[in-house]
Structures are given as C-alpha cells and as structure tokens.
Amino acid sequence: MPLAEITMIEGRTEDQKRAVIEKVTQALVEAVGAPVQTVRVVIREVPSTNWGIGGVPAKDLGR
C-alpha cells in the first residue's frame, strides 16, 4: 500500500487538489505497479504564516 504525503501552502481549490490526488496516484501505479485501489494520497495544507521561504513567512511574500 503506497502512501504519498504532499505538503503545500493552503489555498488550492478542491479541483486542484483532486488533480494532485489523481496524478500522484497514477504516477505510483506506473512507477511501482501498485494496484490503484491500494494507493493512498494525503494532502497536508499549511497556513502561509507557518511556511518560511528564505527566512520570511510566505504570507509576507504574497504567497
């Protein structure tokens, strides 16, 4: 049972997250031959105030 954990700054739409889940699932099926029904994808969303880029919160950078 492959498990992919994706961490990204919050703010993506449900359609974008659905696309990530579909594409990551398909990549794992192709790469390791896992049956599609065994693949799990978890998306963790982090507030931009809790995500640092170059020593600065992402929110301060307009992200």
GROMACS .gro file of N, CA and C in nm:
model
  189
    1MET      N    1   0.084  -0.118   0.000
    1MET     CA    2   0.000   0.000   0.000
    1MET      C    3   0.088   0.124   0.000
    2PRO      N    4   0.115   0.181  -0.117
    2PRO     CA    5   0.193   0.305  -0.121
    2PRO      C    6   0.115   0.422  -0.061
    3LEU      N    7   0.185   0.505   0.013
    3LEU     CA    8   0.126   0.625   0.072
    3LEU      C    9   0.212   0.744   0.033
    4ALA      N   10   0.151   0.842  -0.034
    4ALA     CA   11   0.221   0.965  -0.070
    4ALA      C   12   0.166   1.077   0.015
    5GLU      N   13   0.254   1.151   0.081
    5GLU     CA   14   0.214   1.266   0.161
    5GLU      C   15   0.263   1.393   0.091
    6ILE      N   16   0.170   1.481   0.060
    6ILE     CA   17   0.201   1.605  -0.010
    6ILE      C   18   0.175   1.720   0.088
    7THR      N   19   0.275   1.804   0.109
    7THR     CA   20   0.259   1.921   0.196
    7THR      C   21   0.271   2.045   0.110
    8MET      N   22   0.172   2.134   0.123
    8MET     CA   23   0.176   2.257   0.045
    8MET      C   24   0.105   2.369   0.118
    9ILE      N   25   0.132   2.490   0.077
    9ILE     CA   26   0.066   2.606   0.136
    9ILE      C   27  -0.082   2.599   0.103
   10GLU      N   28  -0.165   2.629   0.202
   10GLU     CA   29  -0.309   2.624   0.180
   10GLU      C   30  -0.352   2.725   0.074
   11GLY      N   31  -0.469   2.699   0.016
   11GLY     CA   32  -0.524   2.794  -0.079
   11GLY      C   33  -0.560   2.734  -0.214
   12ARG      N   34  -0.526   2.607  -0.237
   12ARG     CA   35  -0.563   2.545  -0.364
   12ARG      C   36  -0.712   2.511  -0.363
   13THR      N   37  -0.770   2.507  -0.480
   13THR     CA   38  -0.912   2.473  -0.491
   13THR      C   39  -0.930   2.322  -0.476
   14GLU      N   40  -1.054   2.281  -0.455
   14GLU     CA   41  -1.083   2.138  -0.448
   14GLU      C   42  -1.048   2.070  -0.580
   15ASP      N   43  -1.073   2.137  -0.692
   15ASP     CA   44  -1.038   2.078  -0.822
   15ASP      C   45  -0.888   2.059  -0.837
   16GLN      N   46  -0.809   2.154  -0.789
   16GLN     CA   47  -0.663   2.140  -0.795
   16GLN      C   48  -0.616   2.024  -0.708
   17LYS      N   49  -0.672   2.012  -0.590
   17LYS     CA   50  -0.632   1.901  -0.500
   17LYS      C   51  -0.677   1.768  -0.558
   18ARG      N   52  -0.794   1.765  -0.620
   18ARG     CA   53  -0.842   1.643  -0.685
   18ARG      C   54  -0.744   1.601  -0.795
   19ALA      N   55  -0.695   1.699  -0.872
   19ALA     CA   56  -0.599   1.670  -0.978
   19ALA      C   57  -0.468   1.617  -0.922
   20VAL      N   58  -0.421   1.674  -0.811
   20VAL     CA   59  -0.299   1.624  -0.747
   20VAL      C   60  -0.317   1.479  -0.705
   21ILE      N   61  -0.430   1.449  -0.643
   21ILE     CA   62  -0.457   1.312  -0.598
   21ILE      C   63  -0.458   1.216  -0.716
   22GLU      N   64  -0.526   1.254  -0.825
   22GLU     CA   65  -0.533   1.168  -0.944
   22GLU      C   66  -0.395   1.144  -1.003
   23LYS      N   67  -0.318   1.251  -1.021
   23LYS     CA   68  -0.189   1.239  -1.089
   23LYS      C   69  -0.084   1.167  -1.004
   24VAL      N   70  -0.083   1.192  -0.875
   24VAL     CA   71   0.011   1.122  -0.786
   24VAL      C   72  -0.024   0.974  -0.781
   25THR      N   73  -0.153   0.944  -0.772
   25THR     CA   74  -0.197   0.804  -0.773
   25THR      C   75  -0.150   0.736  -0.901
   26GLN      N   76  -0.175   0.797  -1.015
   26GLN     CA   77  -0.135   0.737  -1.142
   26GLN      C   78   0.016   0.719  -1.151
   27ALA      N   79   0.091   0.816  -1.100
   27ALA     CA   80   0.238   0.805  -1.102
   27ALA      C   81   0.284   0.685  -1.020
   28LEU      N   82   0.223   0.662  -0.905
   28LEU     CA   83   0.262   0.547  -0.822
   28LEU      C   84   0.222   0.416  -0.887
   29VAL      N   85   0.106   0.413  -0.948
   29VAL     CA   86   0.063   0.292  -1.020
   29VAL      C   87   0.165   0.258  -1.128
   30GLU      N   88   0.205   0.358  -1.206
   30GLU     CA   89   0.300   0.336  -1.315
   30GLU      C   90   0.441   0.305  -1.264
   31ALA      N   91   0.485   0.374  -1.160
   31ALA     CA   92   0.624   0.359  -1.113
   31ALA      C   93   0.649   0.230  -1.038
   32VAL      N   94   0.553   0.188  -0.956
   32VAL     CA   95   0.579   0.070  -0.872
   32VAL      C   96   0.482  -0.045  -0.898
   33GLY      N   97   0.391  -0.025  -0.992
   33GLY     CA   98   0.299  -0.132  -1.026
   33GLY      C   99   0.195  -0.163  -0.920
   34ALA      N  100   0.169  -0.066  -0.833
   34ALA     CA  101   0.069  -0.087  -0.727
   34ALA      C  102  -0.071  -0.083  -0.787
   35PRO      N  103  -0.160  -0.169  -0.741
   35PRO     CA  104  -0.299  -0.160  -0.785
   35PRO      C  105  -0.357  -0.025  -0.739
   36VAL      N  106  -0.432   0.039  -0.827
   36VAL     CA  107  -0.482   0.174  -0.800
   36VAL      C  108  -0.560   0.180  -0.668
   37GLN      N  109  -0.634   0.076  -0.636
   37GLN     CA  110  -0.716   0.080  -0.515
   37GLN      C  111  -0.633   0.071  -0.386
   38THR      N  112  -0.503   0.044  -0.397
   38THR     CA  113  -0.420   0.037  -0.277
   38THR      C  114  -0.342   0.166  -0.251
   39VAL      N  115  -0.346   0.259  -0.345
   39VAL     CA  116  -0.268   0.383  -0.333
   39VAL      C  117  -0.344   0.482  -0.245
   40ARG      N  118  -0.271   0.544  -0.153
   40ARG     CA  119  -0.326   0.647  -0.065
   40ARG      C  120  -0.248   0.777  -0.087
   41VAL      N  121  -0.319   0.889  -0.090
   41VAL     CA  122  -0.257   1.020  -0.104
   41VAL      C  123  -0.313   1.110   0.006
   42VAL      N  124  -0.225   1.173   0.082
   42VAL     CA  125  -0.265   1.265   0.188
   42VAL      C  126  -0.211   1.402   0.153
   43ILE      N  127  -0.298   1.501   0.154
   43ILE     CA  128  -0.255   1.639   0.132
   43ILE      C  129  -0.263   1.713   0.265
   44ARG      N  130  -0.150   1.767   0.307
   44ARG     CA  131  -0.145   1.848   0.428
   44ARG      C  132  -0.129   1.993   0.385
   45GLU      N  133  -0.220   2.076   0.432
   45GLU     CA  134  -0.215   2.217   0.397
   45GLU      C  135  -0.164   2.297   0.516
   46VAL      N  136  -0.069   2.384   0.489
   46VAL     CA  137  -0.005   2.464   0.593
   46VAL      C  138  -0.040   2.610   0.568
   47PRO      N  139  -0.082   2.683   0.671
   47PRO     CA  140  -0.107   2.826   0.652
   47PRO      C  141   0.021   2.897   0.608
   48SER      N  142   0.006   2.998   0.522
   48SER     CA  143   0.124   3.067   0.472
   48SER      C  144   0.202   3.139   0.581
   49THR      N  145   0.137   3.164   0.696
   49THR     CA  146   0.207   3.225   0.810
   49THR      C  147   0.301   3.125   0.877
   50ASN      N  148   0.279   2.996   0.850
   50ASN     CA  149   0.361   2.890   0.911
   50ASN      C  150   0.460   2.829   0.812
   51TRP      N  151   0.478   2.891   0.696
   51TRP     CA  152   0.564   2.838   0.592
   51TRP      C  153   0.671   2.942   0.563
   52GLY      N  154   0.794   2.909   0.587
   52GLY     CA  155   0.902   3.005   0.566
   52GLY      C  156   0.976   2.982   0.436
   53ILE      N  157   1.009   3.090   0.368
   53ILE     CA  158   1.089   3.085   0.246
   53ILE      C  159   1.201   3.188   0.261
   54GLY      N  160   1.323   3.142   0.266
   54GLY     CA  161   1.436   3.233   0.278
   54GLY      C  162   1.434   3.315   0.405
   55GLY      N  163   1.381   3.258   0.512
   55GLY     CA  164   1.379   3.326   0.640
   55GLY      C  165   1.260   3.420   0.661
   56VAL      N  166   1.164   3.415   0.569
   56VAL     CA  167   1.049   3.504   0.575
   56VAL      C  168   0.921   3.422   0.562
   57PRO      N  169   0.819   3.453   0.641
   57PRO     CA  170   0.692   3.381   0.622
   57PRO      C  171   0.639   3.400   0.479
   58ALA      N  172   0.588   3.294   0.420
   58ALA     CA  173   0.537   3.300   0.283
   58ALA      C  174   0.429   3.407   0.268
   59LYS      N  175   0.350   3.428   0.372
   59LYS     CA  176   0.245   3.529   0.365
   59LYS      C  177   0.304   3.667   0.340
   60ASP      N  178   0.419   3.696   0.402
   60ASP     CA  179   0.485   3.825   0.383
   60ASP      C  180   0.537   3.841   0.239
   61LEU      N  181   0.551   3.729   0.170
   61LEU     CA  182   0.599   3.731   0.032
   61LEU      C  183   0.482   3.730  -0.067
   62GLY      N  184   0.361   3.738  -0.014
   62GLY     CA  185   0.244   3.740  -0.100
   62GLY      C  186   0.200   3.604  -0.149
   63ARG      N  187   0.238   3.501  -0.076
   63ARG     CA  188   0.201   3.366  -0.118
   63ARG      C  189   0.090   3.311  -0.033
   0.00000   0.00000   0.00000
